GROMACS .gro file of C-alpha atoms in nm:
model
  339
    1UNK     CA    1   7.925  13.186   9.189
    2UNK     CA    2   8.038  12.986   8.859
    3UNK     CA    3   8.334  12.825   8.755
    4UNK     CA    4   8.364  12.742   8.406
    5UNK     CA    5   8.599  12.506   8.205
    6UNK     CA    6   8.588  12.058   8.172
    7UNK     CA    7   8.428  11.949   8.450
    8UNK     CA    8   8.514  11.599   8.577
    9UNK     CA    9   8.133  11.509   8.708
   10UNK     CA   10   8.063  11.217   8.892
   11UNK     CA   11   8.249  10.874   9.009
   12UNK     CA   12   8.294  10.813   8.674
   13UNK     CA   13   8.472  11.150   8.631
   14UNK     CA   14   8.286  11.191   8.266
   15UNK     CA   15   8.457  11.505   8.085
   16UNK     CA   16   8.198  11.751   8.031
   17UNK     CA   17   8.232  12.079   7.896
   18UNK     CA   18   8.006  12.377   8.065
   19UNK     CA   19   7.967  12.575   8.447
   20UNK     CA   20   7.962  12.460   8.815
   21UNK     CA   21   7.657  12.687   8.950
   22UNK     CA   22   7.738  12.714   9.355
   23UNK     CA   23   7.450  12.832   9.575
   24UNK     CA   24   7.497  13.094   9.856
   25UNK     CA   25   7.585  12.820  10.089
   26UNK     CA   26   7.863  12.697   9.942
   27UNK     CA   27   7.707  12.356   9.758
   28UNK     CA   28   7.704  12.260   9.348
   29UNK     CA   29   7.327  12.428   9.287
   30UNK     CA   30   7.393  12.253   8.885
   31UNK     CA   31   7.654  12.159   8.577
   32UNK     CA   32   7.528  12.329   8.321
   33UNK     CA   33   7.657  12.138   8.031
   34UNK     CA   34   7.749  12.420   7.711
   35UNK     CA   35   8.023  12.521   7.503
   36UNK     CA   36   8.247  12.788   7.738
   37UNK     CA   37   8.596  12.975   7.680
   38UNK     CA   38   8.786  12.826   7.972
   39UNK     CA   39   9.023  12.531   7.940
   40UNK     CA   40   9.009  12.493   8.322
   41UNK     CA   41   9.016  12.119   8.440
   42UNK     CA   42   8.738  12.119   8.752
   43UNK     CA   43   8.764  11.805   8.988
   44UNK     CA   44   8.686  11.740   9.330
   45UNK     CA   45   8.945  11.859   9.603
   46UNK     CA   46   9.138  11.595   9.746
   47UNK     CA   47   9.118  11.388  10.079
   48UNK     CA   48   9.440  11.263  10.168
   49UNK     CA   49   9.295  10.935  10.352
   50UNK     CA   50   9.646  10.856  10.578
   51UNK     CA   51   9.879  11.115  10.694
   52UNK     CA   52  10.098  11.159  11.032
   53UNK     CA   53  10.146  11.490  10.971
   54UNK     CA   54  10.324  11.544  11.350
   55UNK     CA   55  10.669  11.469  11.237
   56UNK     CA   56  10.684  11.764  11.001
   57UNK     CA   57  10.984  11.894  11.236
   58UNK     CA   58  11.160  11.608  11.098
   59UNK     CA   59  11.144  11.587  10.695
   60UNK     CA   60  11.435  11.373  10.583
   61UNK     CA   61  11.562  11.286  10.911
   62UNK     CA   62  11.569  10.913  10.863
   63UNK     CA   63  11.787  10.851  10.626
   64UNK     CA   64  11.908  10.430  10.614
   65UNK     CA   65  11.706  10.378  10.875
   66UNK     CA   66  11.448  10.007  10.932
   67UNK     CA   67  11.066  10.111  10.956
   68UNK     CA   68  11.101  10.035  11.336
   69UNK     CA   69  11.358  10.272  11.369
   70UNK     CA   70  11.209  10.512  11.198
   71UNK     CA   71  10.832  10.512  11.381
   72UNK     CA   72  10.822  10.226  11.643
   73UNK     CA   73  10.686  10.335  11.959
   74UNK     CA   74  10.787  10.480  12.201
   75UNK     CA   75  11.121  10.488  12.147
   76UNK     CA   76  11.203  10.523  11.743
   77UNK     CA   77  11.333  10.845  11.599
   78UNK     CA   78  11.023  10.979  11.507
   79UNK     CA   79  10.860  10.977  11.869
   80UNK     CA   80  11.214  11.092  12.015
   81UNK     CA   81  11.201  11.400  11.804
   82UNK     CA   82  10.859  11.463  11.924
   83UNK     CA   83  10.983  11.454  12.316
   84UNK     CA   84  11.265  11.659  12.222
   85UNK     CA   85  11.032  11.945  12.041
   86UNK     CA   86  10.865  12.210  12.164
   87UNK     CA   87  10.436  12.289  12.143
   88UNK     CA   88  10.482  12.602  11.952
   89UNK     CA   89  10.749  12.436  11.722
   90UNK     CA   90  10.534  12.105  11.647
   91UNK     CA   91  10.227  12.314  11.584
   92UNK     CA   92  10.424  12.560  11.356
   93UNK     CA   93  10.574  12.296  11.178
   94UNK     CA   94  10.239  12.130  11.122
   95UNK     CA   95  10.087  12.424  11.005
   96UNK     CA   96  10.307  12.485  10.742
   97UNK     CA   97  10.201  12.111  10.583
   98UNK     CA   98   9.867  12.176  10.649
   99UNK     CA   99   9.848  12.477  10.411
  100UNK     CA  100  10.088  12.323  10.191
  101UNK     CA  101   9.851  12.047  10.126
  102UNK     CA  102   9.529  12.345  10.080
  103UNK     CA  103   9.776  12.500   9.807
  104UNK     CA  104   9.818  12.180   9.642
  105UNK     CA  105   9.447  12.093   9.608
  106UNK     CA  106   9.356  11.884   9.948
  107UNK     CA  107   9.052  11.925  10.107
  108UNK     CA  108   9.086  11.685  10.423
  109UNK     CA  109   9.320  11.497  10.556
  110UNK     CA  110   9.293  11.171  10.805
  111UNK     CA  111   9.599  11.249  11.050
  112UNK     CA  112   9.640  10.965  11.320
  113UNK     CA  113   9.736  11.175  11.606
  114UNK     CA  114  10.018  11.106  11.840
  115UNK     CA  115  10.012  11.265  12.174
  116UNK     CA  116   9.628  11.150  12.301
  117UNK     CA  117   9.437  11.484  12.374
  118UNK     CA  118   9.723  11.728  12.387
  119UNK     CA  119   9.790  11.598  12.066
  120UNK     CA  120   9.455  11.629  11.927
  121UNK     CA  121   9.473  11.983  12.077
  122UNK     CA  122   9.806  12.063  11.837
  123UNK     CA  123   9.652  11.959  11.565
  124UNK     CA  124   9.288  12.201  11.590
  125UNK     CA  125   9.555  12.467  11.659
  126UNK     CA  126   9.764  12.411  11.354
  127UNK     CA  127   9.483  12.419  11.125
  128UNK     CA  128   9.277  12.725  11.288
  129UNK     CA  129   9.220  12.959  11.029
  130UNK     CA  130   9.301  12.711  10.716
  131UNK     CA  131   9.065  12.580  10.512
  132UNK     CA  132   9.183  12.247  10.513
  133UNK     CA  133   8.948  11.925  10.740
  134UNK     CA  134   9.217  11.801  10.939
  135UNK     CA  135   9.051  11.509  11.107
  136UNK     CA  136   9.212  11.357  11.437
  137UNK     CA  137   9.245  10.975  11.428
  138UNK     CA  138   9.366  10.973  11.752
  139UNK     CA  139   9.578  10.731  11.981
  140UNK     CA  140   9.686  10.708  12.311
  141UNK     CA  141   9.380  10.716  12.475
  142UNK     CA  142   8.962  10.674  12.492
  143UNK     CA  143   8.940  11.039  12.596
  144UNK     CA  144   9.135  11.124  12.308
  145UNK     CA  145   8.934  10.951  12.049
  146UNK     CA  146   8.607  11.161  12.198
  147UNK     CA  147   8.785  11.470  12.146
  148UNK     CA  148   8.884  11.420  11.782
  149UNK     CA  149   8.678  11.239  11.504
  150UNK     CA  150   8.777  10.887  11.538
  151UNK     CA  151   9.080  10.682  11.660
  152UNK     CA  152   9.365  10.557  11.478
  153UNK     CA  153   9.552  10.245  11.606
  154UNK     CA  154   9.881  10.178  11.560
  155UNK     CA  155   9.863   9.782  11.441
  156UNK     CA  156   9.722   9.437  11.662
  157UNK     CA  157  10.052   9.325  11.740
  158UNK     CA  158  10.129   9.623  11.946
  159UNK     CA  159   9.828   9.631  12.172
  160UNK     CA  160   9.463   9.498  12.205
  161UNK     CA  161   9.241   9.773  12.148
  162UNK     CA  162   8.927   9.580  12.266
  163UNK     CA  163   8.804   9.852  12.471
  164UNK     CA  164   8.897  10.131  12.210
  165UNK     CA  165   8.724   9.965  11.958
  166UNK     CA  166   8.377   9.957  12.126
  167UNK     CA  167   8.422  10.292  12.257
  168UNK     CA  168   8.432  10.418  11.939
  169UNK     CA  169   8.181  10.196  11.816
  170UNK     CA  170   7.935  10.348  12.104
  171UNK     CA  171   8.058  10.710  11.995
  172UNK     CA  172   7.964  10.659  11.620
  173UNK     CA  173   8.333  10.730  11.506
  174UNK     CA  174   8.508  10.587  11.269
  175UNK     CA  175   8.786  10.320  11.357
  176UNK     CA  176   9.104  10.234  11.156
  177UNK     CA  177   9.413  10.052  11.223
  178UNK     CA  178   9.717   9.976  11.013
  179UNK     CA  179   9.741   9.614  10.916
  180UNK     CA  180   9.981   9.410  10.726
  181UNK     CA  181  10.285   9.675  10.627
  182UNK     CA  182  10.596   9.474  10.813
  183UNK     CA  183  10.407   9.109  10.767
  184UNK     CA  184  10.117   8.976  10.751
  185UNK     CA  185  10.083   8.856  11.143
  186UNK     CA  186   9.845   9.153  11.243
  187UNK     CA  187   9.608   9.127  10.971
  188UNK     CA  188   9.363   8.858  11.112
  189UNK     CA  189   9.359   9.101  11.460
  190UNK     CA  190   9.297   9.420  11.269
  191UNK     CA  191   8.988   9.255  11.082
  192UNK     CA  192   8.869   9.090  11.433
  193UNK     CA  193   8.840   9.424  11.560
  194UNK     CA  194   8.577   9.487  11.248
  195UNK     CA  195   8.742   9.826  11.169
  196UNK     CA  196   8.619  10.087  10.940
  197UNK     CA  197   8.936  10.111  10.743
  198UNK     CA  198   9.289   9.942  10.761
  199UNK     CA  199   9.559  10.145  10.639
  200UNK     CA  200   9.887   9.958  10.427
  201UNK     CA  201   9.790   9.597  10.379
  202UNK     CA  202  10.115   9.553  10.197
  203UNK     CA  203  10.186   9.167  10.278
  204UNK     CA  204   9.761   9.023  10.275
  205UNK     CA  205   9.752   8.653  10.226
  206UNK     CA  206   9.408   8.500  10.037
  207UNK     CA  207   9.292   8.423  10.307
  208UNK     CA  208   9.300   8.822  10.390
  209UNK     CA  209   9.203   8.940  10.111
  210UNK     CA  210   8.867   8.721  10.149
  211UNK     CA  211   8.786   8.830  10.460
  212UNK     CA  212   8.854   9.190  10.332
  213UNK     CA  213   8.598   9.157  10.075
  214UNK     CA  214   8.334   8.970  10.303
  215UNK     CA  215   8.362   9.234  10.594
  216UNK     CA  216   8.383   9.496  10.278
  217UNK     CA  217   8.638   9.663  10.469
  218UNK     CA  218   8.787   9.956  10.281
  219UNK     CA  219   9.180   9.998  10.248
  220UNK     CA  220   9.426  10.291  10.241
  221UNK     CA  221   9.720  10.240  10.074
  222UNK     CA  222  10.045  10.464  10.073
  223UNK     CA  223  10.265  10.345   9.800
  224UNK     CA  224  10.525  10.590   9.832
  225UNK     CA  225  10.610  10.578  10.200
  226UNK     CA  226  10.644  10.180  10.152
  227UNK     CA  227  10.905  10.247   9.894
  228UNK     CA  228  11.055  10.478  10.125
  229UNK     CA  229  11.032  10.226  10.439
  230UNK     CA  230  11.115   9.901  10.215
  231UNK     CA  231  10.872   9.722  10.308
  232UNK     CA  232  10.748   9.630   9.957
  233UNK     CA  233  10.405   9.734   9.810
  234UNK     CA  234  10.075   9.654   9.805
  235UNK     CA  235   9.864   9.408   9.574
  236UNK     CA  236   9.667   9.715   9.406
  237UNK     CA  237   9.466   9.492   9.175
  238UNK     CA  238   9.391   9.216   9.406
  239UNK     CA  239   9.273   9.496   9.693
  240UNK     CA  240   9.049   9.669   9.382
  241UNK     CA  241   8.913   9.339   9.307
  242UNK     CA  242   8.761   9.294   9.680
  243UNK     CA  243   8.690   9.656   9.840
  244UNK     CA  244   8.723  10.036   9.796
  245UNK     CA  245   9.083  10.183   9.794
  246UNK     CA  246   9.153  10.566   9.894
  247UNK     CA  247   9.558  10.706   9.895
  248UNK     CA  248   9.688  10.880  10.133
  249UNK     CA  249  10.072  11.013  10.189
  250UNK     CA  250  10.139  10.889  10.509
  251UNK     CA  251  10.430  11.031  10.732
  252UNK     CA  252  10.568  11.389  10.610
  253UNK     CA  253  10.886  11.271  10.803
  254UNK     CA  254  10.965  11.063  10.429
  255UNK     CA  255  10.718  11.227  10.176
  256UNK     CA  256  10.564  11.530  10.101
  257UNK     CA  257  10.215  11.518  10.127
  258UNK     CA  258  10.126  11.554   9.762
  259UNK     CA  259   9.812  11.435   9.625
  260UNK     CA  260   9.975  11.483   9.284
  261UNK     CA  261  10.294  11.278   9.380
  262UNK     CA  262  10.126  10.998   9.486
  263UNK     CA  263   9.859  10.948   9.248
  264UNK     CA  264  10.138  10.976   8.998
  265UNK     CA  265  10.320  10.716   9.138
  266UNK     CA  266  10.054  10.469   9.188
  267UNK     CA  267   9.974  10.541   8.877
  268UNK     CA  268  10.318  10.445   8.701
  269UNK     CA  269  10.364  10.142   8.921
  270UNK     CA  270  10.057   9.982   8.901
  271UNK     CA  271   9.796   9.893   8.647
  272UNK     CA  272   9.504  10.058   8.815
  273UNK     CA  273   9.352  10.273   8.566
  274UNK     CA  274   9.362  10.666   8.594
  275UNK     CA  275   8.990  10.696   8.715
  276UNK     CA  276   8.993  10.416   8.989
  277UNK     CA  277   9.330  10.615   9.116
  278UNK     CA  278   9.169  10.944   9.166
  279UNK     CA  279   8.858  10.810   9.267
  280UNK     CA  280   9.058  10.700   9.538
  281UNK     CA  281   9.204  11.043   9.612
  282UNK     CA  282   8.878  11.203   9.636
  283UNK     CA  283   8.519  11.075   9.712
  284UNK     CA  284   8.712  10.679   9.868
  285UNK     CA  285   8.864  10.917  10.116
  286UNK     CA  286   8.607  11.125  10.155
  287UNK     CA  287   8.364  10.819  10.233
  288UNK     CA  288   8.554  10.639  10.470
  289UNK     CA  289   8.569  11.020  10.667
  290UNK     CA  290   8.181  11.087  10.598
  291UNK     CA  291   8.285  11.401  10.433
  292UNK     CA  292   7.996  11.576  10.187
  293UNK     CA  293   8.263  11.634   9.923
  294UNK     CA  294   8.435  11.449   9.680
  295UNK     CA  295   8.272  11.476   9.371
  296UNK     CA  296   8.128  11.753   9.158
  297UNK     CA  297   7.805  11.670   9.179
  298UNK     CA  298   7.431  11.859   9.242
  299UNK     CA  299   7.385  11.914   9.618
  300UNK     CA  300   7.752  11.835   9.696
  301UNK     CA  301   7.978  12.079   9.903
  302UNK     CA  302   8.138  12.231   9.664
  303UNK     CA  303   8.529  12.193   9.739
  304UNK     CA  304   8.678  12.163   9.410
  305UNK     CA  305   8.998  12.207   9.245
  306UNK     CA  306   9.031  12.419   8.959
  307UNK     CA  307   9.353  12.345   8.748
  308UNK     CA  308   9.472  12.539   8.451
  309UNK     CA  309   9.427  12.318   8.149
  310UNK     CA  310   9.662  12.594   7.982
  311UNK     CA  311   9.963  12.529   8.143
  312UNK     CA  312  10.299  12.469   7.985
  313UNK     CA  313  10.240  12.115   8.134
  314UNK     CA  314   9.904  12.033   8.092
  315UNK     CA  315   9.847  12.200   7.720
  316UNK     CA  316   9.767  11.972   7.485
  317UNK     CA  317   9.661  11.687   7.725
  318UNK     CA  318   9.403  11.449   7.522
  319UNK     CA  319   9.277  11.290   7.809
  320UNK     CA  320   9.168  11.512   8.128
  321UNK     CA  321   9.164  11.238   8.374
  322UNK     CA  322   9.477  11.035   8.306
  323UNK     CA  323   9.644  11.429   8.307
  324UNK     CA  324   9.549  11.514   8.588
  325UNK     CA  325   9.669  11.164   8.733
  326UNK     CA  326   9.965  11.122   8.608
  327UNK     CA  327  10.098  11.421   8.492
  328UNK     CA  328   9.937  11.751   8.718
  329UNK     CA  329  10.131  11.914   8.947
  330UNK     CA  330  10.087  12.173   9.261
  331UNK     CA  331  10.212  12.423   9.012
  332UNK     CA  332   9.877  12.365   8.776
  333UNK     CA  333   9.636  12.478   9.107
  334UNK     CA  334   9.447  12.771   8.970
  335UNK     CA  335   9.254  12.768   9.294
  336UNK     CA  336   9.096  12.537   9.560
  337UNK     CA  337   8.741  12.591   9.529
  338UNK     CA  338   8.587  12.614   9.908
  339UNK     CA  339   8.913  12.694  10.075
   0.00000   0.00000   0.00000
């Protein structure tokens, strides 16, 4: 299998004109470089690094309400809406995101998972039969964290997480925790707690962002839902100076999740160039995850998105990567390589 069209190889993303070459098992065999026919765009699939993809009963639901309000255990809307919902309804309605992010060009996502094992449960069963990696950062419990792929902690200030953290330390999973997205009083914690990733990091102080780039602690940021939520943004540049960024969407109770949408925002808000930004919406992701995608690259899995560089709204683009950044949409998808 070949697919055929500017191919944007590497973590550089160089433009280069020729074929893909996939083997039998589903990895890049070679980029042939050569003059072809297609004006297809070919870039790695996406992995959308944060997502709480469980209130998808609830899109739009929180209308003038505080962050607290909103998601604040146990009692803020979002967690009261899960009570009040049905299995079958909360695993229908997280179905439906799941395969709208596979339409739109995701490969993964990194869902901290409400509900301890149950909830990791919901979540295998919403994405059976989709081609999508939809990881469980579990919460709630230990047993929960061995029966999805890491665990996902809510933030230091709500509980200690000691005994979580070593557990999955000892079960070689992958630890995150958000950190800094109301103030910066949980920061310190999260970073004592030598995490893989910390998630927000909207309000870091120097001394933060040092001990960021000594522990070399990678950071997801969700622009978007902190516009939604108010609680200001992050310092983009000053995190890219210190560590690796990935993007994710965050709750699907206030945003879509839409690679496209947020790299476009981030893009338009802050100066990171295009190429850092979808670096960080592909292979950043896909190494904090210890995914085998997230670049088009020789012995790679080949998940890839295809786009059609034809398009009413991508004809004419000069530049391939800032297009695809800041101006690609779901309705460019030509097909999701792999999926």
């Amino acid at each position: 299998m070949e697919r055929t069209g500017t191919i944007l190889r590497g973590r550089e993303f160089a433009p280069v004109e020729g074929r893909v070459v996939i083997d039998d098992d589903g990895r890049i065999e070679a980029i042939e470089e050569e003059s072809v026919e297609s004006t297809d765009i070919i870039l790695p699939a996406f992995v959308n690094a944060h997502t709480h993809i469980g209130d998808s009963i609830a899109k739009e639901a929180g209308r003038g309400l505080s962050l607290e309000e909103l998601v604040a255990p146990p009692d803020g809307l979002k967690h009261r809406l899960l009570r009040d919902a049905s299995r079958d309804d909360l695993v229908d309605a997280m179905t439906r995101s799941l395969r709208f992010m596979q339409e739109a060009g995701t490969a993964a996502c990194l869902d901290f998972r409400e509900g301890g094992v149950e909830g990791v449960r919901m979540l295998a069963a919403a994405a059976d039969g989709l081609e999508i990696d939809a990881r469980s950062f579990a919460r709630g419990s230990i047993d929960a964290m061995h029966a999805g792929h890491g665990f996902g902690a809510s933030g230091a200030n709500d509980a200690e997480f000691g005994d979580e953290r070593e557990a999955t330390r000892a079960a070689g999973k992958p630890f995150g925790i958000h950190a800094g997205e109301v103030d910066a009083s949980d920061i310190h914690p999260a970073l004592d707690l030598e995490p893989e990733f910390l998630v927000h990091v909207v309000h870091p102080e120097s001394d933060h962002l040092e001990r960021i780039a000594e522990q070399a602690v990678p950071v997801v940021v969700c622009p978007r839902s902190n516009l939604v939520t108010d609680v200001g943004l992050s310092p983009y540049a000053e995190l890219d100076e210190r560590t690796t960024l990935a993007l994710g969407t965050d709750n699907v109770m206030l945003n879509s999740p839409s690679m496209f949408r947020e790299m476009e925002f981030l893009a338009k808000l802050s100066d990171l160039p295009a190429d850092e930004i979808l670096r960080m919406a592909t292979i950043n992701g896909a190494d904090i995850a210890g995914l085998e995608y997230g670049l088009v690259e020789p012995g790679r899995a080949a998940r890839l998105l295809v786009l059609d560089g034809d398009s009413n709204n991508l004809t004419g683009a000069r530049d391939p990567v800032r297009a695809v950044v800041r101006r690609a949409g779901v309705g460019d998808v030509r097909e999701v390589v792999g999926s």
